Every structure is written in structure tokens, then in C-alpha cells.
Amino acid sequence: MKTEKELWEEATRATLEETKSIHKWNKEDMVNHPPHYKKGDMEAIKVIEAGIGDQGFIGYLLGNIMKYLLRFPHKGKPIEDLKKARWYLDRLILVVSKDKINN
């Protein structure tokens, strides 16, 4: 029987592969790696995570999930905004799972 960690890693790999296949046609991945959020080798999300710690980062992720869910019907790119909400939700699941595994 697989452990919770193994199941999570398997599900995460599947989600990442699905996301990659959805976006492979697009040179600029505006959902997973928007070019305007990267400076050199560091993406803004990593700087934010390192700067505010897990609990602050969880709040940040929740806020972004809510933002994209609330505005998706109004901004003109509903699918892109829903995918962004899903991206932040997937990130939240990783953070919470990491915390659960470490405790």
C-alpha cells in the first residue's frame, strides 16, 4: 500500500504533466511561469515564500485563489484566470502537505 506522501507525489506529478501538456503550445506560459514575474533565475513567488514563511505564504496563496476566482468572469480571460486560481490552489496543497509530512 502506498503512503500518503507517495500518493501525493504521484498526484502532483500527474497534475504537473497535465499542465505542461496544456501549455506546451504556448512559448510564454502565462499561468505557471509568467515572464513578468521573473528576474534573473528567481521567480517572485519564491522570493515571497522565503520572505514571509509558511503561515504568511498560506494567507498569500488563499488571497490569490480568491482574487482569481472572483475576477474570472470580468477580466476577459476567464480560462486563464481559472487556471491561475488552480495553480495557487495546487501550490497551497503542496505547502500544507509539506507541513503535514514534516509534523
XYZ file of N, CA and C in Angstrom, residues 3-84:
246
model
N 2.106 5.065 0.658
C 1.979 6.017 1.759
C 1.288 7.277 1.250
N 0.849 8.100 2.189
C 0.212 9.373 1.816
C 1.178 10.225 0.995
N 2.439 10.229 1.377
C 3.442 11.010 0.656
C 3.596 10.495 -0.775
N 3.656 9.191 -0.966
C 3.781 8.619 -2.309
C 2.566 8.942 -3.170
N 1.371 8.850 -2.576
C 0.154 9.188 -3.315
C 0.157 10.655 -3.726
N 0.573 11.518 -2.793
C 0.618 12.938 -3.098
C 1.619 13.226 -4.212
N 2.800 12.638 -4.131
C 3.812 12.861 -5.160
C 3.333 12.377 -6.524
N 2.647 11.262 -6.553
C 2.100 10.722 -7.798
C 1.047 11.673 -8.378
N 0.155 12.164 -7.545
C -0.891 13.084 -7.997
C -0.288 14.404 -8.476
N 0.726 14.885 -7.765
C 1.371 16.132 -8.147
C 2.062 15.989 -9.497
N 2.758 14.871 -9.697
C 3.406 14.624 -10.989
C 2.380 14.626 -12.106
N 1.249 13.972 -11.891
C 0.200 13.909 -12.910
C -0.320 15.307 -13.225
N -0.533 16.115 -12.186
C -1.028 17.480 -12.385
C -0.013 18.310 -13.144
N 1.261 18.176 -12.787
C 2.304 18.933 -13.473
C 2.407 18.522 -14.936
N 2.337 17.231 -15.213
C 2.407 16.755 -16.592
C 1.211 17.252 -17.393
N 0.028 17.242 -16.788
C -1.171 17.742 -17.464
C -1.012 19.225 -17.777
N -0.520 19.979 -16.812
C -0.327 21.412 -17.011
C 0.690 21.668 -18.113
N 1.787 20.913 -18.112
C 2.795 21.074 -19.158
C 2.208 20.792 -20.532
N 1.410 19.735 -20.653
C 0.851 19.384 -21.955
C -0.155 20.426 -22.422
N -0.901 21.016 -21.497
C -1.865 22.048 -21.860
C -1.148 23.275 -22.406
N 0.000 23.593 -21.826
C 0.693 24.828 -22.173
C 1.865 24.642 -23.139
N 2.092 23.440 -23.645
C 3.280 23.228 -24.481
C 3.237 24.012 -25.783
N 2.055 24.350 -26.246
C 1.923 25.101 -27.482
C 2.247 26.571 -27.303
N 2.291 27.033 -26.072
C 2.474 28.446 -25.787
C 3.893 28.699 -25.289
N 4.666 29.513 -26.031
C 6.039 29.791 -25.610
C 6.082 30.487 -24.254
N 5.203 31.432 -24.031
C 5.132 32.121 -22.746
C 4.001 31.507 -21.944
N 4.337 30.895 -20.853
C 3.346 30.245 -20.001
C 2.835 31.275 -19.002
N 1.715 31.896 -19.339
C 1.178 32.986 -18.534
C 0.529 32.507 -17.241
N 0.369 31.199 -17.074
C -0.223 30.669 -15.847
C 0.862 30.196 -14.892
N 1.733 29.332 -15.347
C 2.721 28.707 -14.469
C 4.008 29.507 -14.308
N 4.431 30.196 -15.350
C 5.695 30.946 -15.283
C 5.592 32.222 -16.115
N 4.753 33.178 -15.695
C 4.652 34.413 -16.471
C 5.998 35.137 -16.487
N 6.456 35.540 -17.656
C 7.786 36.153 -17.751
C 7.923 37.449 -16.945
N 6.835 38.165 -16.726
C 6.920 39.421 -15.987
C 7.064 39.204 -14.477
N 7.027 37.957 -14.016
C 7.233 37.648 -12.597
C 8.607 37.032 -12.335
N 9.503 37.162 -13.283
C 10.820 36.549 -13.115
C 11.910 37.601 -13.337
N 12.873 37.574 -12.459
C 14.035 38.445 -12.573
C 15.259 37.564 -12.444
N 16.025 37.414 -13.498
C 17.161 36.503 -13.471
C 16.672 35.076 -13.326
N 17.217 34.351 -12.356
C 16.823 32.961 -12.121
C 15.755 32.817 -11.042
N 15.322 33.902 -10.428
C 14.408 33.830 -9.299
C 13.031 34.366 -9.676
N 12.005 33.536 -9.422
C 10.638 33.983 -9.641
C 10.128 34.667 -8.374
N 9.259 35.626 -8.553
C 8.724 36.401 -7.430
C 8.090 35.502 -6.376
N 7.411 34.444 -6.792
C 6.726 33.555 -5.848
C 7.708 32.947 -4.848
N 8.910 32.600 -5.297
C 9.924 32.021 -4.411
C 10.449 33.065 -3.423
N 10.611 34.288 -3.884
C 11.072 35.363 -3.002
C 10.026 35.628 -1.923
N 8.751 35.667 -2.327
C 7.659 35.896 -1.368
C 7.619 34.766 -0.349
N 7.673 33.526 -0.823
C 7.621 32.376 0.089
C 8.765 32.413 1.102
N 9.963 32.704 0.621
C 11.122 32.741 1.511
C 11.020 33.894 2.510
N 10.401 34.990 2.084
C 10.344 36.176 2.931
C 9.278 36.155 4.003
N 8.172 35.424 3.790
C 7.077 35.504 4.767
C 6.789 34.197 5.490
N 7.495 33.144 5.168
C 7.327 31.877 5.881
C 6.034 31.158 5.513
N 5.884 29.944 6.034
C 4.764 29.089 5.631
C 3.401 29.682 5.969
N 3.205 30.173 7.182
C 1.883 30.676 7.556
C 1.507 31.922 6.756
N 2.440 32.828 6.589
C 2.184 34.014 5.763
C 1.939 33.639 4.317
N 2.695 32.660 3.841
C 2.563 32.215 2.459
C 1.204 31.568 2.222
N 0.708 30.828 3.206
C -0.627 30.227 3.089
C -1.673 31.324 2.907
N -1.588 32.384 3.694
C -2.517 33.503 3.541
C -2.397 34.160 2.176
N -1.178 34.321 1.718
C -0.930 34.903 0.395
C -1.572 34.042 -0.695
N -1.380 32.724 -0.599
C -1.953 31.814 -1.597
C -3.473 31.859 -1.567
N -4.063 31.850 -0.371
C -5.526 31.932 -0.256
C -6.057 33.222 -0.889
N -5.375 34.311 -0.642
C -5.792 35.590 -1.224
C -5.766 35.561 -2.739
N -4.731 34.970 -3.306
C -4.645 34.892 -4.764
C -5.687 33.954 -5.354
N -5.967 32.844 -4.676
C -7.019 31.938 -5.131
C -8.339 32.706 -5.202
N -8.654 33.423 -4.138
C -9.904 34.186 -4.096
C -9.936 35.259 -5.173
N -8.815 35.952 -5.360
C -8.746 37.020 -6.358
C -9.086 36.487 -7.741
N -8.440 35.403 -8.140
C -8.675 34.878 -9.484
C -10.064 34.276 -9.639
N -10.611 33.672 -8.589
C -11.965 33.131 -8.675
C -12.999 34.248 -8.772
N -12.784 35.338 -8.059
C -13.744 36.430 -8.082
C -13.718 37.225 -9.386
N -12.563 37.332 -10.016
C -12.493 38.187 -11.195
C -12.584 37.453 -12.528
N -12.558 36.111 -12.520
C -12.505 35.393 -13.797
C -13.636 35.746 -14.770
N -14.855 36.050 -14.307
C -15.882 36.354 -15.306
C -15.821 37.792 -15.842
N -14.937 38.631 -15.284
C -14.981 40.054 -15.590
C -13.788 40.589 -16.386
N -12.717 39.863 -16.475
C -11.468 40.414 -16.990
C -11.212 40.114 -18.468
N -11.960 39.184 -19.042
C -11.782 38.894 -20.461
C -10.971 37.652 -20.764
N -10.369 37.040 -19.756
C -9.606 35.799 -19.939
C -10.027 34.817 -18.850
N -11.285 34.359 -18.900
C -11.790 33.537 -17.793
C -11.031 32.227 -17.594
N -10.665 31.554 -18.667
C -9.963 30.272 -18.536
C -8.581 30.497 -17.936
N -7.887 31.519 -18.390
C -6.562 31.809 -17.834
C -6.654 32.117 -16.341
N -7.640 32.904 -15.933
C -7.783 33.225 -14.512
C -8.157 32.000 -13.693
N -8.997 31.114 -14.223
C -9.327 29.876 -13.507
C -8.104 28.980 -13.377
N -7.281 28.932 -14.399
C -6.048 28.139 -14.321
C -5.083 28.736 -13.296
N -5.058 30.064 -13.222
C -4.212 30.705 -12.211
C -4.710 30.382 -10.807
